[in-house]
JSON list of C-alpha atoms in Angstrom, two decimals:
[
{"chain": "A", "resi": 1, "resn": "GLN", "atom": "CA", "xyz": [106.53, 106.93, 91.54]},
{"chain": "A", "resi": 2, "resn": "ALA", "atom": "CA", "xyz": [103.90, 108.37, 94.05]},
{"chain": "A", "resi": 3, "resn": "PRO", "atom": "CA", "xyz": [103.44, 106.23, 96.66]},
{"chain": "A", "resi": 4, "resn": "VAL", "atom": "CA", "xyz": [99.35, 106.73, 95.97]},
{"chain": "A", "resi": 5, "resn": "VAL", "atom": "CA", "xyz": [98.61, 106.36, 92.35]},
{"chain": "A", "resi": 6, "resn": "GLU", "atom": "CA", "xyz": [95.24, 106.52, 91.81]},
{"chain": "A", "resi": 7, "resn": "SER", "atom": "CA", "xyz": [93.04, 105.25, 88.99]},
{"chain": "A", "resi": 8, "resn": "GLY", "atom": "CA", "xyz": [89.00, 104.36, 88.24]},
{"chain": "A", "resi": 9, "resn": "GLY", "atom": "CA", "xyz": [88.16, 107.98, 86.78]},
{"chain": "A", "resi": 10, "resn": "GLY", "atom": "CA", "xyz": [86.21, 108.38, 83.77]},
{"chain": "A", "resi": 11, "resn": "SER", "atom": "CA", "xyz": [83.37, 110.10, 82.02]},
{"chain": "A", "resi": 12, "resn": "VAL", "atom": "CA", "xyz": [79.61, 109.54, 82.65]},
{"chain": "A", "resi": 13, "resn": "GLN", "atom": "CA", "xyz": [76.27, 111.52, 82.60]},
{"chain": "A", "resi": 14, "resn": "THR", "atom": "CA", "xyz": [75.26, 112.71, 85.89]},
{"chain": "A", "resi": 15, "resn": "GLY", "atom": "CA", "xyz": [73.23, 110.34, 87.75]},
{"chain": "A", "resi": 16, "resn": "GLY", "atom": "CA", "xyz": [75.78, 107.48, 87.28]},
{"chain": "A", "resi": 17, "resn": "SER", "atom": "CA", "xyz": [78.45, 106.03, 89.14]},
{"chain": "A", "resi": 18, "resn": "LEU", "atom": "CA", "xyz": [82.15, 105.51, 89.32]},
{"chain": "A", "resi": 19, "resn": "LYS", "atom": "CA", "xyz": [84.67, 103.85, 91.80]},
{"chain": "A", "resi": 20, "resn": "LEU", "atom": "CA", "xyz": [88.12, 105.06, 92.18]},
{"chain": "A", "resi": 21, "resn": "SER", "atom": "CA", "xyz": [90.89, 103.34, 93.61]},
{"chain": "A", "resi": 22, "resn": "CYS", "atom": "CA", "xyz": [93.76, 104.53, 94.37]},
{"chain": "A", "resi": 23, "resn": "ARG", "atom": "CA", "xyz": [96.75, 101.56, 95.54]},
{"chain": "A", "resi": 24, "resn": "GLY", "atom": "CA", "xyz": [99.21, 102.08, 98.74]},
{"chain": "A", "resi": 25, "resn": "SER", "atom": "CA", "xyz": [103.10, 101.55, 97.30]},
{"chain": "A", "resi": 26, "resn": "GLY", "atom": "CA", "xyz": [104.72, 103.48, 100.16]},
{"chain": "A", "resi": 27, "resn": "TYR", "atom": "CA", "xyz": [102.70, 104.28, 102.42]},
{"chain": "A", "resi": 28, "resn": "LYS", "atom": "CA", "xyz": [100.88, 101.82, 104.74]},
{"chain": "A", "resi": 29, "resn": "TYR", "atom": "CA", "xyz": [96.81, 103.00, 104.97]},
{"chain": "A", "resi": 30, "resn": "THR", "atom": "CA", "xyz": [96.42, 101.08, 108.45]},
{"chain": "A", "resi": 31, "resn": "SER", "atom": "CA", "xyz": [99.38, 103.78, 109.73]},
{"chain": "A", "resi": 32, "resn": "GLY", "atom": "CA", "xyz": [97.39, 106.86, 109.81]},
{"chain": "A", "resi": 33, "resn": "CYS", "atom": "CA", "xyz": [94.82, 108.94, 107.70]},
{"chain": "A", "resi": 34, "resn": "ALA", "atom": "CA", "xyz": [94.32, 108.86, 104.48]},
{"chain": "A", "resi": 35, "resn": "GLY", "atom": "CA", "xyz": [91.49, 110.55, 101.82]},
{"chain": "A", "resi": 36, "resn": "TRP", "atom": "CA", "xyz": [89.77, 112.10, 98.00]},
{"chain": "A", "resi": 37, "resn": "PHE", "atom": "CA", "xyz": [91.10, 115.49, 97.49]},
{"chain": "A", "resi": 38, "resn": "ARG", "atom": "CA", "xyz": [89.87, 117.17, 94.11]},
{"chain": "A", "resi": 39, "resn": "GLN", "atom": "CA", "xyz": [89.94, 120.24, 92.05]},
{"chain": "A", "resi": 40, "resn": "ALA", "atom": "CA", "xyz": [88.92, 121.41, 89.42]},
{"chain": "A", "resi": 41, "resn": "PRO", "atom": "CA", "xyz": [90.15, 124.73, 87.20]},
{"chain": "A", "resi": 42, "resn": "GLY", "atom": "CA", "xyz": [90.61, 127.54, 88.26]},
{"chain": "A", "resi": 43, "resn": "ASN", "atom": "CA", "xyz": [89.61, 126.15, 92.15]},
{"chain": "A", "resi": 44, "resn": "GLU", "atom": "CA", "xyz": [91.62, 125.33, 95.52]},
{"chain": "A", "resi": 45, "resn": "ARG", "atom": "CA", "xyz": [91.58, 122.29, 96.01]},
{"chain": "A", "resi": 46, "resn": "GLU", "atom": "CA", "xyz": [89.39, 120.78, 98.63]},
{"chain": "A", "resi": 47, "resn": "LEU", "atom": "CA", "xyz": [88.40, 117.48, 100.71]},
{"chain": "A", "resi": 48, "resn": "VAL", "atom": "CA", "xyz": [86.28, 114.84, 99.51]},
{"chain": "A", "resi": 49, "resn": "ALA", "atom": "CA", "xyz": [86.58, 112.54, 102.45]},
{"chain": "A", "resi": 50, "resn": "THR", "atom": "CA", "xyz": [89.00, 111.36, 104.93]},
{"chain": "A", "resi": 51, "resn": "ILE", "atom": "CA", "xyz": [88.95, 107.96, 106.78]},
{"chain": "A", "resi": 52, "resn": "SER", "atom": "CA", "xyz": [91.17, 107.48, 109.78]},
{"chain": "A", "resi": 53, "resn": "ARG", "atom": "CA", "xyz": [93.46, 103.77, 110.75]},
{"chain": "A", "resi": 54, "resn": "LEU", "atom": "CA", "xyz": [90.15, 102.30, 112.58]},
{"chain": "A", "resi": 55, "resn": "GLY", "atom": "CA", "xyz": [88.38, 103.03, 109.06]},
{"chain": "A", "resi": 56, "resn": "THR", "atom": "CA", "xyz": [85.51, 105.66, 110.88]},
{"chain": "A", "resi": 57, "resn": "PRO", "atom": "CA", "xyz": [84.96, 108.37, 107.93]},
{"chain": "A", "resi": 58, "resn": "THR", "atom": "CA", "xyz": [84.61, 111.76, 107.39]},
{"chain": "A", "resi": 59, "resn": "TYR", "atom": "CA", "xyz": [83.14, 113.93, 103.98]},
{"chain": "A", "resi": 60, "resn": "ALA", "atom": "CA", "xyz": [82.17, 117.04, 102.82]},
{"chain": "A", "resi": 61, "resn": "THR", "atom": "CA", "xyz": [79.21, 118.45, 102.91]},
{"chain": "A", "resi": 62, "resn": "PHE", "atom": "CA", "xyz": [78.85, 118.45, 99.16]},
{"chain": "A", "resi": 63, "resn": "VAL", "atom": "CA", "xyz": [78.58, 114.83, 99.03]},
{"chain": "A", "resi": 64, "resn": "LYS", "atom": "CA", "xyz": [75.46, 114.72, 100.36]},
{"chain": "A", "resi": 65, "resn": "GLY", "atom": "CA", "xyz": [75.79, 110.51, 101.54]},
{"chain": "A", "resi": 66, "resn": "ARG", "atom": "CA", "xyz": [76.41, 110.01, 97.44]},
{"chain": "A", "resi": 67, "resn": "PHE", "atom": "CA", "xyz": [79.35, 108.45, 98.06]},
{"chain": "A", "resi": 68, "resn": "THR", "atom": "CA", "xyz": [81.38, 106.20, 99.74]},
{"chain": "A", "resi": 69, "resn": "ILE", "atom": "CA", "xyz": [85.02, 105.89, 101.69]},
{"chain": "A", "resi": 70, "resn": "SER", "atom": "CA", "xyz": [86.86, 102.52, 102.73]},
{"chain": "A", "resi": 71, "resn": "LYS", "atom": "CA", "xyz": [90.12, 100.50, 102.20]},
{"chain": "A", "resi": 72, "resn": "ASP", "atom": "CA", "xyz": [91.65, 96.93, 101.66]},
{"chain": "A", "resi": 73, "resn": "TYR", "atom": "CA", "xyz": [93.71, 96.21, 103.95]},
{"chain": "A", "resi": 74, "resn": "HIS", "atom": "CA", "xyz": [94.82, 92.69, 102.69]},
{"chain": "A", "resi": 75, "resn": "THR", "atom": "CA", "xyz": [95.53, 94.84, 98.56]},
{"chain": "A", "resi": 76, "resn": "ASN", "atom": "CA", "xyz": [96.15, 98.00, 100.17]},
{"chain": "A", "resi": 77, "resn": "THR", "atom": "CA", "xyz": [93.96, 99.76, 98.32]},
{"chain": "A", "resi": 78, "resn": "LEU", "atom": "CA", "xyz": [91.86, 103.17, 99.28]},
{"chain": "A", "resi": 79, "resn": "TYR", "atom": "CA", "xyz": [88.52, 103.43, 97.29]},
{"chain": "A", "resi": 80, "resn": "LEU", "atom": "CA", "xyz": [85.89, 106.14, 96.49]},
{"chain": "A", "resi": 81, "resn": "GLN", "atom": "CA", "xyz": [82.79, 104.77, 95.39]},
{"chain": "A", "resi": 82, "resn": "MET", "atom": "CA", "xyz": [80.74, 107.89, 93.86]},
{"chain": "A", "resi": 83, "resn": "ASP", "atom": "CA", "xyz": [76.95, 107.50, 92.98]},
{"chain": "A", "resi": 84, "resn": "ASN", "atom": "CA", "xyz": [74.48, 109.98, 91.45]},
{"chain": "A", "resi": 85, "resn": "LEU", "atom": "CA", "xyz": [77.29, 111.58, 90.17]},
{"chain": "A", "resi": 86, "resn": "GLU", "atom": "CA", "xyz": [77.04, 115.52, 89.00]},
{"chain": "A", "resi": 87, "resn": "PRO", "atom": "CA", "xyz": [77.82, 118.23, 87.14]},
{"chain": "A", "resi": 88, "resn": "ASP", "atom": "CA", "xyz": [79.66, 120.08, 89.92]},
{"chain": "A", "resi": 89, "resn": "ASP", "atom": "CA", "xyz": [81.51, 116.79, 90.81]},
{"chain": "A", "resi": 90, "resn": "THR", "atom": "CA", "xyz": [83.64, 117.51, 87.82]},
{"chain": "A", "resi": 91, "resn": "ALA", "atom": "CA", "xyz": [87.43, 117.77, 88.39]},
{"chain": "A", "resi": 92, "resn": "MET", "atom": "CA", "xyz": [90.64, 115.90, 89.11]},
{"chain": "A", "resi": 93, "resn": "TYR", "atom": "CA", "xyz": [90.69, 113.37, 91.75]},
{"chain": "A", "resi": 94, "resn": "TYR", "atom": "CA", "xyz": [93.73, 113.06, 93.68]},
{"chain": "A", "resi": 95, "resn": "CYS", "atom": "CA", "xyz": [94.12, 110.61, 96.42]},
{"chain": "A", "resi": 96, "resn": "ALA", "atom": "CA", "xyz": [95.87, 111.35, 99.69]},
{"chain": "A", "resi": 97, "resn": "ALA", "atom": "CA", "xyz": [97.88, 109.57, 102.87]},
{"chain": "A", "resi": 98, "resn": "ASP", "atom": "CA", "xyz": [98.92, 111.43, 106.57]},
{"chain": "A", "resi": 99, "resn": "LEU", "atom": "CA", "xyz": [102.21, 110.43, 107.61]},
{"chain": "A", "resi": 100, "resn": "ALA", "atom": "CA", "xyz": [101.25, 111.55, 111.04]},
{"chain": "A", "resi": 101, "resn": "ARG", "atom": "CA", "xyz": [99.80, 108.99, 112.90]},
{"chain": "A", "resi": 102, "resn": "ARG", "atom": "CA", "xyz": [96.48, 110.41, 113.79]},
{"chain": "A", "resi": 103, "resn": "ASN", "atom": "CA", "xyz": [94.15, 109.43, 116.13]},
{"chain": "A", "resi": 104, "resn": "VAL", "atom": "CA", "xyz": [91.56, 112.17, 114.42]},
{"chain": "A", "resi": 105, "resn": "CYS", "atom": "CA", "xyz": [91.68, 113.03, 111.29]},
{"chain": "A", "resi": 106, "resn": "SER", "atom": "CA", "xyz": [92.84, 116.36, 110.16]},
{"chain": "A", "resi": 107, "resn": "GLN", "atom": "CA", "xyz": [90.32, 117.94, 107.40]},
{"chain": "A", "resi": 108, "resn": "SER", "atom": "CA", "xyz": [93.55, 120.41, 105.82]},
{"chain": "A", "resi": 109, "resn": "VAL", "atom": "CA", "xyz": [95.12, 118.92, 102.89]},
{"chain": "A", "resi": 110, "resn": "SER", "atom": "CA", "xyz": [98.42, 120.94, 103.90]},
{"chain": "A", "resi": 111, "resn": "SER", "atom": "CA", "xyz": [98.23, 117.75, 106.68]},
{"chain": "A", "resi": 112, "resn": "PHE", "atom": "CA", "xyz": [98.75, 115.63, 104.04]},
{"chain": "A", "resi": 113, "resn": "GLY", "atom": "CA", "xyz": [101.97, 114.14, 102.90]},
{"chain": "A", "resi": 114, "resn": "TYR", "atom": "CA", "xyz": [101.73, 111.23, 100.17]},
{"chain": "A", "resi": 115, "resn": "TRP", "atom": "CA", "xyz": [99.44, 112.13, 96.80]},
{"chain": "A", "resi": 116, "resn": "GLY", "atom": "CA", "xyz": [99.39, 110.39, 93.77]},
{"chain": "A", "resi": 117, "resn": "LEU", "atom": "CA", "xyz": [99.43, 112.11, 90.38]},
{"chain": "A", "resi": 118, "resn": "GLY", "atom": "CA", "xyz": [95.47, 112.50, 90.34]},
{"chain": "A", "resi": 119, "resn": "THR", "atom": "CA", "xyz": [92.78, 110.63, 88.04]},
{"chain": "A", "resi": 120, "resn": "GLN", "atom": "CA", "xyz": [89.92, 112.91, 86.01]},
{"chain": "A", "resi": 121, "resn": "VAL", "atom": "CA", "xyz": [86.49, 112.49, 86.53]},
{"chain": "A", "resi": 122, "resn": "THR", "atom": "CA", "xyz": [84.20, 114.12, 84.38]},
{"chain": "A", "resi": 123, "resn": "ILE", "atom": "CA", "xyz": [80.49, 114.49, 84.43]},
{"chain": "A", "resi": 124, "resn": "SER", "atom": "CA", "xyz": [78.27, 115.35, 81.95]},
{"chain": "A", "resi": 125, "resn": "SER", "atom": "CA", "xyz": [74.86, 116.92, 81.74]}
]
């Protein structure tokens, strides 16, 4: 089983909300950066958001203030709250964790060593 496991995907209409969760098993979110990525059919996997060891978030430009990344240390769970969803947000969403003990998170997919299996997010018009 993957050390991080996503859940919370689904289908909603434009303008709706979803909250994705990623429970860490073989990884502690206190040890390094964690993030969310997404991949639509025919596209490359792209960064959505990262959060540092200290909780500092970064977001891709397309987020436009609509998403919030957070983590719960007690349950060792990473979250992505997504509001005002758009059809272009439709993709498979993956949580990921960086094995390196970085103080500033990388924005590159290649920097993340732990990956979940993905959860599908579908936004209808």
